[in-house]
Short mmCIF file of C-alpha atoms and ligand atoms in Angstrom, two decimals:
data_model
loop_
_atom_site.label_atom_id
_atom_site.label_comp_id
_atom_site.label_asym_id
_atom_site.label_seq_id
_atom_site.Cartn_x
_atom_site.Cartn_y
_atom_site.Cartn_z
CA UNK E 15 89.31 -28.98 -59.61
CA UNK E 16 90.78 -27.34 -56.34
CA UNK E 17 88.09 -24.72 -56.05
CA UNK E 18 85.41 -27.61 -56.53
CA UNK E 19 86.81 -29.51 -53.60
CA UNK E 20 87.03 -26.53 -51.50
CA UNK E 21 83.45 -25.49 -52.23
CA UNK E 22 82.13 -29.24 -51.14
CA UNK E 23 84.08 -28.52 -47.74
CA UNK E 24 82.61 -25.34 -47.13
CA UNK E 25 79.38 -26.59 -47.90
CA UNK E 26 79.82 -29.49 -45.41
CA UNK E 27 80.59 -27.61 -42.74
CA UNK E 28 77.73 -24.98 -43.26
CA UNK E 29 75.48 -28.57 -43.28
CA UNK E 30 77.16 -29.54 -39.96
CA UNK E 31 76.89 -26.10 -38.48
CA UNK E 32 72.96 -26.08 -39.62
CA UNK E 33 72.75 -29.49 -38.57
CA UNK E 34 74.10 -28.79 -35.03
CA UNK E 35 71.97 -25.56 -34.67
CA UNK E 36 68.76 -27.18 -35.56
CA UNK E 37 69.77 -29.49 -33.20
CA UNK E 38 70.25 -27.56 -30.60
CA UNK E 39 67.16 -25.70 -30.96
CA UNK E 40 65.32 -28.56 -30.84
CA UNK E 41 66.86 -29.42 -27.43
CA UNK E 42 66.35 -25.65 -26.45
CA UNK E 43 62.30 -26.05 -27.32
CA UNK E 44 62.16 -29.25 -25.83
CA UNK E 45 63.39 -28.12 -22.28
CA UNK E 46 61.26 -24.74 -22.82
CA UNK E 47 58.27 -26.42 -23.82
CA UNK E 48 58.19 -29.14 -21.26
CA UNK E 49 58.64 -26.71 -18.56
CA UNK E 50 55.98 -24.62 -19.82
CA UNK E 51 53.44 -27.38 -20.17
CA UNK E 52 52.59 -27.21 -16.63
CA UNK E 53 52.06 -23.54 -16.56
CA UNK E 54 50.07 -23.91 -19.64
CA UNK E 55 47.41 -26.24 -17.42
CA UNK E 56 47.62 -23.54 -15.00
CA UNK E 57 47.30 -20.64 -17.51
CA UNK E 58 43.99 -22.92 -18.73
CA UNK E 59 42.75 -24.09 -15.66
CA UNK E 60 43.08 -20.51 -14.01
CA UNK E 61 41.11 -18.91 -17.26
CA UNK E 62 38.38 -21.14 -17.23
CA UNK E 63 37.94 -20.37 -13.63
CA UNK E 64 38.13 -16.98 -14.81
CA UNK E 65 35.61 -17.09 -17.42
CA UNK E 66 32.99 -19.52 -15.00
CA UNK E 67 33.25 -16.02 -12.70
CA UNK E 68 32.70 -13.89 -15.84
CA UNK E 69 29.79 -16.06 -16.69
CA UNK E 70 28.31 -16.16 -13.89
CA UNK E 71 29.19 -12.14 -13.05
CA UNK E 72 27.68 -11.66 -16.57
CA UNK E 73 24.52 -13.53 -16.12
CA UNK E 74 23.99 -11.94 -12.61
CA UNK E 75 24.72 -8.66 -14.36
CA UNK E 76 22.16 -9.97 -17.20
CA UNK E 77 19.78 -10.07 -14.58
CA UNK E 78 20.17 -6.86 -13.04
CA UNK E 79 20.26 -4.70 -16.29
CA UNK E 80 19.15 -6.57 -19.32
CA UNK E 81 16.01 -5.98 -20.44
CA UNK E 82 13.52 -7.45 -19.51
CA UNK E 83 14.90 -9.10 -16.50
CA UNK E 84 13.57 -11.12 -13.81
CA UNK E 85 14.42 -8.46 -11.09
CA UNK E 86 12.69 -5.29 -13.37
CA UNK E 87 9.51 -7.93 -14.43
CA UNK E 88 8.66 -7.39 -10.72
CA UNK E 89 9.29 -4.01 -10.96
CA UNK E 90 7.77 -3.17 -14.06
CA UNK E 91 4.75 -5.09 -13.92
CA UNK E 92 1.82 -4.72 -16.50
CA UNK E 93 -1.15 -2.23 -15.29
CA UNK E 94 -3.93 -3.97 -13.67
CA UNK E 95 -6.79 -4.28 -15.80
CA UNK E 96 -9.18 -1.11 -15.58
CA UNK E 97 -11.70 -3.89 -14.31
CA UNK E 98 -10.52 -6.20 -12.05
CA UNK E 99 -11.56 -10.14 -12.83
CA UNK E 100 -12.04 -11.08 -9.65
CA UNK E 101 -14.89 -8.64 -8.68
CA UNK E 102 -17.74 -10.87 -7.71
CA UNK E 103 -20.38 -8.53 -6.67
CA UNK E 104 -23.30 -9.20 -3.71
CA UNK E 105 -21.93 -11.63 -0.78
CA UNK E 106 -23.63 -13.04 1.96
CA UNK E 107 -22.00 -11.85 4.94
CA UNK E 108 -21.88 -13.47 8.33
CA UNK E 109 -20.26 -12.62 11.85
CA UNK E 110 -18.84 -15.77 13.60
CA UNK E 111 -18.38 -14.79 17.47
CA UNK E 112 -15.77 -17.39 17.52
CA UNK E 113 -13.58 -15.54 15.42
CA UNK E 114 -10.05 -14.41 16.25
CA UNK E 115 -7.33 -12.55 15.32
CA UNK E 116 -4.96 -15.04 14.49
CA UNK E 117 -7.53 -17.05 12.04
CA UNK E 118 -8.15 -13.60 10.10
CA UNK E 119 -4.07 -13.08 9.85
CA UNK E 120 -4.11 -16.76 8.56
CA UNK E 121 -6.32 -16.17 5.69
CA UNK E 122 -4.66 -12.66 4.47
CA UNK E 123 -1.13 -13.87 4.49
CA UNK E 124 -0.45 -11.61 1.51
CA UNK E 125 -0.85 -8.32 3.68
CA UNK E 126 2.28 -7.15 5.48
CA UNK E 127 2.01 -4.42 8.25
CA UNK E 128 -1.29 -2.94 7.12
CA UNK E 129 -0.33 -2.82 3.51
CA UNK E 130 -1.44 -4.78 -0.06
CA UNK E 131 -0.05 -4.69 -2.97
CA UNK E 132 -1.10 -6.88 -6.00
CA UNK E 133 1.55 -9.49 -7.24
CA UNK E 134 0.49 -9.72 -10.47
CA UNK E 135 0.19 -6.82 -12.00
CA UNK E 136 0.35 -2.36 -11.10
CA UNK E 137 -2.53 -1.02 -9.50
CA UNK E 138 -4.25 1.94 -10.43
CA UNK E 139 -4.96 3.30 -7.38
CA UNK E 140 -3.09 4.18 -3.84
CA UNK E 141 -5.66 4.03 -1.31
CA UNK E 142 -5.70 4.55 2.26
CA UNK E 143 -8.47 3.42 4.82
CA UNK E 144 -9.07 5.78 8.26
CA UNK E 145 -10.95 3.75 11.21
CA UNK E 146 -11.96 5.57 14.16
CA UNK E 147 -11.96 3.25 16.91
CA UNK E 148 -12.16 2.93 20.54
CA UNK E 149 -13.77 -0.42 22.26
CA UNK E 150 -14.94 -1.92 19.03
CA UNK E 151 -12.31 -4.71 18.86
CA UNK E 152 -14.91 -7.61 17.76
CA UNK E 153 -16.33 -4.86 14.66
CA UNK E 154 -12.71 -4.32 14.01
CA UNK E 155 -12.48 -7.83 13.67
CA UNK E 156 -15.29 -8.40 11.50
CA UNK E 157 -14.37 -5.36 9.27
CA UNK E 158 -11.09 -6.75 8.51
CA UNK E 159 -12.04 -10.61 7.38
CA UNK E 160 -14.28 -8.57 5.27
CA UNK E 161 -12.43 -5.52 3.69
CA UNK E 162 -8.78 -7.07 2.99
CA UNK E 163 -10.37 -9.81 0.45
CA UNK E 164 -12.96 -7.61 -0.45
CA UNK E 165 -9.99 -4.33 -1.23
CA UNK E 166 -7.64 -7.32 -2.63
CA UNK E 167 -10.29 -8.09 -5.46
CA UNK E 168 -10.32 -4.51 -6.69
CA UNK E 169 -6.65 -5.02 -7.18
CA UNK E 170 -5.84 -2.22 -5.11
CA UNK E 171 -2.74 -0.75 -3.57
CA UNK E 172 -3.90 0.35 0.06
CA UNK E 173 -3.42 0.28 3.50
CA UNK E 174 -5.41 -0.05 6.96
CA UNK E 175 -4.78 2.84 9.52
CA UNK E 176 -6.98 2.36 12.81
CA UNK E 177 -6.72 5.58 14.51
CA UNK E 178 -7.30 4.34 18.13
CA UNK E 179 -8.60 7.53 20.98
CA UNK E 180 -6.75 7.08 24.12
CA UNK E 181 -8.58 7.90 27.46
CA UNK E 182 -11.76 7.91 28.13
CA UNK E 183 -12.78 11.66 27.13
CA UNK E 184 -15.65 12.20 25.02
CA UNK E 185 -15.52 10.40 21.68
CA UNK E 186 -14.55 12.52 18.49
CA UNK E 187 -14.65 10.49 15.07
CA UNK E 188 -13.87 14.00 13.26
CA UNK E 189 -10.77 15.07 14.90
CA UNK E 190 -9.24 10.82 14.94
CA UNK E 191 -9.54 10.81 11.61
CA UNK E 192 -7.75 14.26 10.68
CA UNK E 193 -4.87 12.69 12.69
CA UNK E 194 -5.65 9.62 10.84
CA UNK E 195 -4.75 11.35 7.54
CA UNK E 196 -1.93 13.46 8.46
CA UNK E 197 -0.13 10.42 9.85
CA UNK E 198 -1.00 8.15 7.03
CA UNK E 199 0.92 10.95 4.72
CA UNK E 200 4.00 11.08 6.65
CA UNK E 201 3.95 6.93 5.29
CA UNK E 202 3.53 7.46 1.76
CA UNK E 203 1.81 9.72 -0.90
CA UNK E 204 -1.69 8.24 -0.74
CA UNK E 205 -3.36 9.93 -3.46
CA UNK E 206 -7.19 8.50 -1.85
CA UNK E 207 -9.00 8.77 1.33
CA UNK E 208 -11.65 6.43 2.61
CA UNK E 209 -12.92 7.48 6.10
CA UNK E 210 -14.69 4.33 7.29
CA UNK E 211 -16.66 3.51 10.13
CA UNK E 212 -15.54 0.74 12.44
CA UNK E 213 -18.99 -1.22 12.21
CA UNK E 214 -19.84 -1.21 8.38
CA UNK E 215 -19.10 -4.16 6.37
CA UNK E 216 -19.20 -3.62 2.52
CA UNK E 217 -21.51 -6.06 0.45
CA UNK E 218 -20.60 -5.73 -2.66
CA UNK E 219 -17.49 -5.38 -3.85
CA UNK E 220 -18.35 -3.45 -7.21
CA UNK E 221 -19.03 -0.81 -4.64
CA UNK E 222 -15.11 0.33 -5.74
CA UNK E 223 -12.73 2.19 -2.88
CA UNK E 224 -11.41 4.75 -5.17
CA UNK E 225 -11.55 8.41 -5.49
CA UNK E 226 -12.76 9.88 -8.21
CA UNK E 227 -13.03 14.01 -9.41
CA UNK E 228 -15.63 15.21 -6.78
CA UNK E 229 -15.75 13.40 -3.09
CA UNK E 230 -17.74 10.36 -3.35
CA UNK E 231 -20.16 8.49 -0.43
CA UNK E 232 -20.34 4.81 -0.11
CA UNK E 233 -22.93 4.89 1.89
CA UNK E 234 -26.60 4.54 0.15
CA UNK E 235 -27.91 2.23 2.06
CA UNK E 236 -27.53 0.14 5.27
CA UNK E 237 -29.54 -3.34 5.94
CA UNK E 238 -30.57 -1.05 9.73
CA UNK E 239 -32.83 1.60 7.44
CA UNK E 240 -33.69 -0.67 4.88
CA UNK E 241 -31.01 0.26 2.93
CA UNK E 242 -32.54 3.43 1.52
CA UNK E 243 -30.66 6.98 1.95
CA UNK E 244 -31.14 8.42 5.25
CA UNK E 245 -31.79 11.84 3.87
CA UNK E 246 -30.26 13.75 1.03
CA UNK E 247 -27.17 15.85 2.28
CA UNK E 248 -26.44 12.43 3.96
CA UNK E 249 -22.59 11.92 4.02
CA UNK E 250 -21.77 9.35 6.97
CA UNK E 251 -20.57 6.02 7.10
CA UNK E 252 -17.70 5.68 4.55
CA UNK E 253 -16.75 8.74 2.22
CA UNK E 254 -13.73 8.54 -0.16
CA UNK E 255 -12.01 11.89 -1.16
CA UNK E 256 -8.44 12.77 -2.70
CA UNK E 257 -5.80 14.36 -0.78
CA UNK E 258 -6.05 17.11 -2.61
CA UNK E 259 -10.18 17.65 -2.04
CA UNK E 260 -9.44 16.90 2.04
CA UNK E 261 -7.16 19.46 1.99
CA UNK E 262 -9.27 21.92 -0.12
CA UNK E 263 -11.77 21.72 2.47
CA UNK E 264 -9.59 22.17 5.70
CA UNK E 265 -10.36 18.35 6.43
CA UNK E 266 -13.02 17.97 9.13
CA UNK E 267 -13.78 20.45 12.03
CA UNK E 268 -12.26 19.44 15.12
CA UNK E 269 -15.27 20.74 17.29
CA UNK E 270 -17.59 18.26 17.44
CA UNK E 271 -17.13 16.02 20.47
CA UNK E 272 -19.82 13.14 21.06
CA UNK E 273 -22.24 11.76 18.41
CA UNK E 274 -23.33 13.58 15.52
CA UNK E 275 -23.23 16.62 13.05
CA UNK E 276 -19.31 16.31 12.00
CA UNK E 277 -20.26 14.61 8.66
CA UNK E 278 -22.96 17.02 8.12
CA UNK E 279 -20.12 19.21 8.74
CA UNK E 280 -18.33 18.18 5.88
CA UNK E 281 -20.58 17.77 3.59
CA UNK E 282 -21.18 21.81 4.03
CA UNK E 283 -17.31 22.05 3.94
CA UNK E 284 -17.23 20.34 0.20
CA UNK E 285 -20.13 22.35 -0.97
CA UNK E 286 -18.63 25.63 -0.03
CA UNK E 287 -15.68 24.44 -2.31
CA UNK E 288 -18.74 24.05 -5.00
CA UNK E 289 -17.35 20.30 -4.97
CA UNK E 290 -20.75 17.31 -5.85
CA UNK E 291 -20.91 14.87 -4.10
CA UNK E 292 -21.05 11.47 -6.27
CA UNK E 293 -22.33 8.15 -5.06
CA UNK E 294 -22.55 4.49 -6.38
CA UNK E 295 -25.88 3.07 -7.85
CA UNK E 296 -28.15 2.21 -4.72
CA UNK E 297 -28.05 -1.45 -5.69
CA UNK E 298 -23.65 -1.49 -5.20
CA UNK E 299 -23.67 0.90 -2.07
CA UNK E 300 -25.09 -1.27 0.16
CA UNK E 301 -23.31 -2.29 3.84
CA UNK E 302 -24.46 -4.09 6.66
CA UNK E 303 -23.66 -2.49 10.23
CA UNK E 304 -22.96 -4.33 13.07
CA UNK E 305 -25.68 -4.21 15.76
CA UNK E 306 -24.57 -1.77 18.73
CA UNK E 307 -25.61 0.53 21.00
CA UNK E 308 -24.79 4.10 21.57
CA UNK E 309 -20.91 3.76 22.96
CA UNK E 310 -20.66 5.09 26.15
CA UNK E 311 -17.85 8.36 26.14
CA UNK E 312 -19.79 9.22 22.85
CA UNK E 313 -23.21 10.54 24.01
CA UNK E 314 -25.35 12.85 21.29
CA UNK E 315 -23.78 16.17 20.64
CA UNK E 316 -26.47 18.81 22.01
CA UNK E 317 -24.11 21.43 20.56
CA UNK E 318 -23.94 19.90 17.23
CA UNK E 319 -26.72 21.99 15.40
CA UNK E 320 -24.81 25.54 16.87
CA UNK E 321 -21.46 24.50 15.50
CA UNK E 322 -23.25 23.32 11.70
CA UNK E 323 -24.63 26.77 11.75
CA UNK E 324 -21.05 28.54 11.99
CA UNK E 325 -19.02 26.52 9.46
CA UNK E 326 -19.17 28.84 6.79
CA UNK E 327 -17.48 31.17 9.33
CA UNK E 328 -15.06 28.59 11.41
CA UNK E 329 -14.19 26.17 8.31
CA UNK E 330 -10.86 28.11 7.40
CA UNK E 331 -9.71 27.91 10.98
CA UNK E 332 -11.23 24.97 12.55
CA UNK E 333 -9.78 21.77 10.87
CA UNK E 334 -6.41 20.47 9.56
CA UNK E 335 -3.98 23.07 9.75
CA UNK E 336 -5.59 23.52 13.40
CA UNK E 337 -5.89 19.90 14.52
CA UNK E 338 -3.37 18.78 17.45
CA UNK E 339 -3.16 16.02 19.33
CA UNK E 340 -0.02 13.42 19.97
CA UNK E 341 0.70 10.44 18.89
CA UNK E 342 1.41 7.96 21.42
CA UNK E 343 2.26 4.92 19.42
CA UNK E 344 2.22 3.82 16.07
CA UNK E 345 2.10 -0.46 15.67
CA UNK E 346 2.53 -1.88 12.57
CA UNK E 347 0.36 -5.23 13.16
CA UNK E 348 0.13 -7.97 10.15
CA UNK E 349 -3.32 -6.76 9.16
CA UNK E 350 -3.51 -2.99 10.04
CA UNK E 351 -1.18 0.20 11.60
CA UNK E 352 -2.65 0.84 14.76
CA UNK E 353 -2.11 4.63 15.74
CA UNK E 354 -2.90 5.67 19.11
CA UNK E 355 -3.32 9.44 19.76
CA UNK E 356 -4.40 11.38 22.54
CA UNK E 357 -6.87 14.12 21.10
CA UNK E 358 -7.29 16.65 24.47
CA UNK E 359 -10.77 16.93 25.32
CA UNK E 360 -13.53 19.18 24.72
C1 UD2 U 428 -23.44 7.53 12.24
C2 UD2 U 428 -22.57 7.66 11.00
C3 UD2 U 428 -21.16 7.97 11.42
C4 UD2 U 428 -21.08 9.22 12.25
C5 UD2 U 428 -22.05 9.07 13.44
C6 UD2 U 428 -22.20 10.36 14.20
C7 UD2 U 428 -23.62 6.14 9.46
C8 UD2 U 428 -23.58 4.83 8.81
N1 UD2 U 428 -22.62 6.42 10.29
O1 UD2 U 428 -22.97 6.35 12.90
O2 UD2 U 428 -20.32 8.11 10.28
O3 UD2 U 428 -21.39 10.33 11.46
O4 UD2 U 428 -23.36 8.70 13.02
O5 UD2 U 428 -21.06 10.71 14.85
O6 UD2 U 428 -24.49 6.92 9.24
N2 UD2 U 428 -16.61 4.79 17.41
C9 UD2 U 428 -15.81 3.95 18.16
N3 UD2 U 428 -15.97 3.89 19.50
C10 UD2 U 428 -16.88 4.64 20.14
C11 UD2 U 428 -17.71 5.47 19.39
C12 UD2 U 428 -17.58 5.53 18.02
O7 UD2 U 428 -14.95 3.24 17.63
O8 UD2 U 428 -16.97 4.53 21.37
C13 UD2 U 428 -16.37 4.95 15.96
C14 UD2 U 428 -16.69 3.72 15.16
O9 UD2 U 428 -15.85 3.69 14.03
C15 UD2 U 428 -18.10 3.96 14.76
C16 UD2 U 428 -18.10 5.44 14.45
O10 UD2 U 428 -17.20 5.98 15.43
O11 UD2 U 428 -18.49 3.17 13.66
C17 UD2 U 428 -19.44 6.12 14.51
O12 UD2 U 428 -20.09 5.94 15.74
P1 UD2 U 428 -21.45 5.08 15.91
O13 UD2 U 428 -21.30 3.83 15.15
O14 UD2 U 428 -21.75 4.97 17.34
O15 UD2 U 428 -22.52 6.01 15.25
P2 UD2 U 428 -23.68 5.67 14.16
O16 UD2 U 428 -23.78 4.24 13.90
O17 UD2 U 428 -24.90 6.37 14.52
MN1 MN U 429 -22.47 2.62 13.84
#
């Protein structure tokens, strides 16, 4: 009986002791988990902040890296078709003499400093144009309204370099456009030529501005002869050769001051290098030229049938690796680079 009570004593007081410590705890939590309620919000509030960031650092970083993402669509863009869509063959062509600058910028808002680019899609080719110019500002003109939308609708990648002779010493179209192309390289690895006349205006635009595996003449016809082919070895006007076959054949000669015989010149320059020369079908390779008179400073070369007979002999050593002049200024206008060099005279 004695042990029994002493066993309900002992028990009570473990209850009580229990009892208290419970209690206790409770109070302990209580004061611990009020104060921490607060922080909690913080704790929350700070990591959904966090993870907004994170969100938004992921997404940006979704945009930079994922594939595809916006960023590498524009990078990566499909090829251009091998055929462009928007070719639309023969135009009618006409000169305005009330046409400016300004209104020809307006309309080719999509060319920056010279240079094109398709949105839409990769294009196939890297093309560069070479003017020779000097007083020809209204052909200029009428050149560019005409050969941006006309290059844009081949889907080309190109650019317009006018290669502008300073002074007033004899004209030499030959020697401004070797300068022409070893300026245009120092801007970016052009892979094509075309070496274009200030004053002809393209008619149809499946007449294409690319090179191809010999040197290619755009020129068969001209509305002036009736559009028939001067004469067979005829290579003026607008040519279109690689890098690669310019080089080959030493570029042009630098010799021929005045009017005449430098693109016979080269034509016996790519033959030497047993190149062909290629042209469109008569009925694509037609141009108009703009009515002008000889150009004063660029009077017929009397010497010009002496220098074709000594090509063969001068080509290696009369051309681009020999070809100096100095640039005077290079401006990088909306709708062409304007490069300004003073070629010496004859
Ligand atoms: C022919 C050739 C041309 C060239 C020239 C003889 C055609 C279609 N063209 O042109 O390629 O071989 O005979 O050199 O057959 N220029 C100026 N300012 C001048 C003089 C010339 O800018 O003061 C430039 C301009 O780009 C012009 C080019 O040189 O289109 C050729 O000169 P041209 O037009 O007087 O000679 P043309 O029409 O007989
Ligand atoms: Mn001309």
């Amino acid at each position: 009986m004695g042990l029994c009570t002493a066993l309900k004593k002992v028990s009570r007081r473990v209850k009580i002791v229990v009892l208290v410590g419970l209690l206790l705890w409770v109070l302990a939590w209580k004061a611990t988990f009020s104060g921490e309620t607060d922080k909690t919000v913080h704790v929350n509030s700070a990591s959904t902040q966090t993870l907004v960031r994170e969100e938004k650092l992921r997404e940006q970083l979704n945009t930079w890296t994922a594939a595809p993402s916006f960023s590498n669509i524009s990078a990566e863009k499909v090829d251009c078709p091998e055929e462009s869509p928007l070719l639309v063959g023969a135009s009618k062509l006409s000169f305005e003499s009330s046409l400016n600058l300004k209104d020809v910028e307006n309309e080719n808002k999509g060319v920056t400093k010279g240079e094109y680019e398709p949105s839409d899609c990769k294009a196939m080719h890297s093309v560069a144009i070479l003017i020779p110019h000097r007083n020809r500002e209204k052909h200029l003109l009428y050149l560019l309204q005409n050969l941006h939308p006309f290059l844009q609708r081949q889907q080309l990648h190109y650019a317009i370099y006018v290669i502008h002779q300073a002074g007033d010493a004899t004209f030499n179209r030959a020697k401004l456009l070797n300068a022409g192309y070893l300026e245009a390289i120092k801007d970016f690895s052009w892979e094509c030529f075309i070496f274009h006349d200030v004053d002809l205006v393209p008619e149809n635009d499946h007449n294409l501005y690319i090179c191809d595996q010999q040197p290619k003449h755009l020129v068969v016809g001209r509305n002036v002869t009736g559009y028939k082919l001067r004469y067979k070895g005829y290579f003026g006007g607008v040519t279109a050769m690689t890098k690669d076959q310019f080089f080959q054949v030493n570029g042009f000669s630098n010799s021929y001051w005045g009017w005449g015989g430098e693109d016979d010149d080269l034509r016996v320059r790519v033959e030497l290098q047993k190149l062909k020369i290629l042209r469109p079908p008569a009925d694509v390779a037609r141009y108009t030229m703009v009515f002008h008179k000889r150009d004063s400073g660029n009077q017929v070369n009397r010497n010009r049938m002496k220098l074709l007979g000594q090509t063969t002999k001068m080509w290696r050593t009369d051309g681009l690796n020999s070809c100096k002049y100095e640039t005077l200024s290079i401006a990088r206008y909306p709708l062409y680079v304007n490069i300004t060099v003073d070629i010496g005279r004859q």
